[in-house]
C-alpha positions as CSV (number, residue, x, y, z in Angstrom):
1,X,188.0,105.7,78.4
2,X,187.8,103.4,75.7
3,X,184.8,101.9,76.2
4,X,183.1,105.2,76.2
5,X,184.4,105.7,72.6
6,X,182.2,102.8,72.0
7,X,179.0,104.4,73.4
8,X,179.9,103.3,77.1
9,X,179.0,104.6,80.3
10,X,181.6,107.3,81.9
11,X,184.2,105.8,84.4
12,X,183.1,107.1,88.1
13,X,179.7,108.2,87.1
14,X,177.0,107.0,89.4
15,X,174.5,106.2,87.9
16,X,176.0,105.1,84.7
17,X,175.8,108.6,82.2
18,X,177.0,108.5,78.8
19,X,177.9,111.0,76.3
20,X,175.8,113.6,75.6
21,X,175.3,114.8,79.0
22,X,173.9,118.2,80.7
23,X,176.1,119.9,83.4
24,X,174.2,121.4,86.1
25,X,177.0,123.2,87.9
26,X,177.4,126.2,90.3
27,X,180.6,128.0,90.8
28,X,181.7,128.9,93.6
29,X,184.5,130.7,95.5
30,X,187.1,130.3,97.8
31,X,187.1,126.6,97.3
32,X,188.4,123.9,99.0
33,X,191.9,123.9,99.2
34,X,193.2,121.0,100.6
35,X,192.6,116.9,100.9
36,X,190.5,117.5,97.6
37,X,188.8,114.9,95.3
38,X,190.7,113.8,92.3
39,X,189.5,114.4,89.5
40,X,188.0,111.0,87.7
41,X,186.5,109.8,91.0
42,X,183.7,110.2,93.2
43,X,184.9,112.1,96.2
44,X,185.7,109.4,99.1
45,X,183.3,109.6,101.7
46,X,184.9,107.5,104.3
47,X,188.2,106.4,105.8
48,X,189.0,102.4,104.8
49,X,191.1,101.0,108.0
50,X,193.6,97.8,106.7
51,X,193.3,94.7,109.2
52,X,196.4,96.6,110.6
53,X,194.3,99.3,112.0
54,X,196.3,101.6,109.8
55,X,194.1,103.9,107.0
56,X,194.6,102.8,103.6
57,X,192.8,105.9,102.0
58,X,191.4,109.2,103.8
59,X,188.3,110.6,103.2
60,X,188.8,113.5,100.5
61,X,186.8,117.2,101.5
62,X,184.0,118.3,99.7
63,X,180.5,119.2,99.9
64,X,177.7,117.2,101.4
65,X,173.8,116.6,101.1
66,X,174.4,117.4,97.8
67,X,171.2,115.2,96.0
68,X,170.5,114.0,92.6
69,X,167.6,112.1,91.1
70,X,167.0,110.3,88.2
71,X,169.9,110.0,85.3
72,X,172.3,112.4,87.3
73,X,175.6,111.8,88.7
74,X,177.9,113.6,90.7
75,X,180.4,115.5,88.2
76,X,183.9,113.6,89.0
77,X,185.9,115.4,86.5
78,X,185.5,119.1,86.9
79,X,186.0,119.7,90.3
80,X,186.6,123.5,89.7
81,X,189.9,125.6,88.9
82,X,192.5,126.7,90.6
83,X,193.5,130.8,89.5
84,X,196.8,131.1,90.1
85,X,199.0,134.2,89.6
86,X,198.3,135.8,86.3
87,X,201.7,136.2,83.9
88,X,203.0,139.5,82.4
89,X,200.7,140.5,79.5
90,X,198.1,138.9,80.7
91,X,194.3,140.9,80.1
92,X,194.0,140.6,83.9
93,X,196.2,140.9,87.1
94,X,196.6,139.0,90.1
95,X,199.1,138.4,92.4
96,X,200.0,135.4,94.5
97,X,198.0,136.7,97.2
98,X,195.2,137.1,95.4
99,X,195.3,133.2,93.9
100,X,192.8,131.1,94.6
101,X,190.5,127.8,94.6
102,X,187.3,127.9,92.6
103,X,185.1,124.7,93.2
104,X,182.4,123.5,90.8
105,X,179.3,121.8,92.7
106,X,178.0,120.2,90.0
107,X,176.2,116.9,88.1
108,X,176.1,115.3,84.7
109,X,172.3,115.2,83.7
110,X,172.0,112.0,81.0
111,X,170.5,113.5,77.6
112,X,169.2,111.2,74.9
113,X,168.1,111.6,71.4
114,X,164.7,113.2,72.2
115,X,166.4,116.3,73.5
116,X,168.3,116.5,69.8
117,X,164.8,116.6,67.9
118,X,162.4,118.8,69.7
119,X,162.6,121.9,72.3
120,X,163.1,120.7,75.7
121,X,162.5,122.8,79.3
122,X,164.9,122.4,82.0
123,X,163.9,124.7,85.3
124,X,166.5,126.2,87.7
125,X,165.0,127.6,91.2
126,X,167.2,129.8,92.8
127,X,166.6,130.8,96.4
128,X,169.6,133.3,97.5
129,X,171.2,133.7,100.5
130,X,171.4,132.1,103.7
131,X,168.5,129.3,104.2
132,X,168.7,129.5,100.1
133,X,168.9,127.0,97.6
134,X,169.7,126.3,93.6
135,X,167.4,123.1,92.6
136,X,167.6,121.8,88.6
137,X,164.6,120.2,87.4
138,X,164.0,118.6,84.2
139,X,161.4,116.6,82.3
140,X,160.7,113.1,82.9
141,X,157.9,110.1,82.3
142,X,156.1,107.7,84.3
143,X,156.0,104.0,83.8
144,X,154.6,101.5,85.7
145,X,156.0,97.9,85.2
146,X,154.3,94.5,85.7
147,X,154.4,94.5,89.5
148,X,152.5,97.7,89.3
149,X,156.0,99.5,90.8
150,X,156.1,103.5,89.3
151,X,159.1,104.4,87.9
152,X,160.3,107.7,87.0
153,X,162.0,107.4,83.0
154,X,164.7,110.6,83.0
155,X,167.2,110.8,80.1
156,X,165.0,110.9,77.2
157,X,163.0,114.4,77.9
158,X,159.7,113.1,76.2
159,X,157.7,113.3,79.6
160,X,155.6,116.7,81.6
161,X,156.7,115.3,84.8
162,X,159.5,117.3,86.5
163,X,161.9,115.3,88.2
164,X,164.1,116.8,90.5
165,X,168.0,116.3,89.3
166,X,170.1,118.4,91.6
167,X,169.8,120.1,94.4
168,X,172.5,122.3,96.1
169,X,171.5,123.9,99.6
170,X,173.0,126.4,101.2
171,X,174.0,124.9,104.2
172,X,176.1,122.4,102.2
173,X,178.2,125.5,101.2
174,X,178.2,127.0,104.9
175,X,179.4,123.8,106.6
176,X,182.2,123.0,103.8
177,X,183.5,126.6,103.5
178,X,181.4,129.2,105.4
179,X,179.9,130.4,101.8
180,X,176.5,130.8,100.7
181,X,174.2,130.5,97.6
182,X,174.6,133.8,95.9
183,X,172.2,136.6,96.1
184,X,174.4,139.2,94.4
185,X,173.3,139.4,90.6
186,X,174.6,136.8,88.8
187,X,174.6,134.7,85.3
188,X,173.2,131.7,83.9
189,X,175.4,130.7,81.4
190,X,174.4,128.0,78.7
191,X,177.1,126.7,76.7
192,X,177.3,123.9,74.0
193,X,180.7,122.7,74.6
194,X,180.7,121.3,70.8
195,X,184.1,122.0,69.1
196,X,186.0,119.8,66.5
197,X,189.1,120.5,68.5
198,X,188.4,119.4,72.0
199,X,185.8,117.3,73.8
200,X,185.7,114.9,76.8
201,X,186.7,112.2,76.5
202,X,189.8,113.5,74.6
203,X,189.6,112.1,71.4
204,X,187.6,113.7,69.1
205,X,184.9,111.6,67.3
């Protein structure tokens, strides 16, 4: 983490995403409960066999054909939340039986001074139920190098080309835990996550 304090990528990001960043997250529950991804890694996608023949590592559960374009990376340090009993006093109840896993499907989407200077659009399709899907889209630019190759320029919002950063379909939930994409009414909620108390990485700037 130090070198991020030093304007550095984030450890486990994939492609490289720096501070400030987007979240594109849905939540979503019950979650996965066991063999889990740890939180600072990608989730490990296959099972590494020593010349033993015994497994060295095992591949962790989450959810695939999850895609990402451009300056996005898989979120490796929110995985979701575990909700655990609730203690006396508390402003709600729940009992050990009622506990449970809540995952967060989610990616960090690279932001970069452009988005600090002028309004930006960012697009969220959200097809509900089974067959359903919730796709993030945000602005991006075109640019062709010498060899006449195009490349798609995300991160610095200045473009009117949507690019295509996440996209979560529903049978991704269905095979990991039998869920869905919602269809019940539901909230989008944009927060800021600025505070001179707390941020990630941990020390405050």
């Amino acid at each position: 983490l130090g070198s991020v304090s030093n304007g550095g990528a984030l450890p486990a990001t994939e492609p490289p995403i720096m501070l400030p960043y987007a979240d594109l997250t849905l939540q979503v529950a019950p979650g996965i409960a066991e063999n889990r991804p740890q939180s600072g890694s990608q989730p490990v996608r296959s099972v590494d066999h020593s010349h033993s023949g015994y497994a060295t590592s095992v591949a962790e559960n989450w959810y695939d054909n999850l895609t990402v374009a451009g300056n996005t990376s898989l979120n490796p340090f929110f995985y979701g939340t575990y909700l655990g009993p609730t203690k006396k006093n508390e402003p709600v109840t729940r009992s050990k039986k009622q506990a449970f896993q809540a995952d967060a499907v989610g990616a960090m989407k690279q932001l970069g001074p452009e988005h600090f200077k002028t309004p930006h659009t960012f697009r969220l399709e959200w097809q509900p139920g089974r067959g359903g899907s919730l796709d993030w889209f945000s602005k991006s630019y075109k640019k062709v190098d010498e060899n006449g190759t195009v490349f798609h320029m995300e991160g610095d919002g200045k473009g009117q080309d949507w690019e295509h950063s996440l996209h979560i379909p529903d049978f991704a939930l269905d095979e990991a835990m039998g869920s869905k994409i919602p269809e019940e009414p539901s909230y989008v909620i944009f927060n800021t996550a600025i505070s001179s108390t707390w941020a990630f990485p941990y020390n405050v700037p």
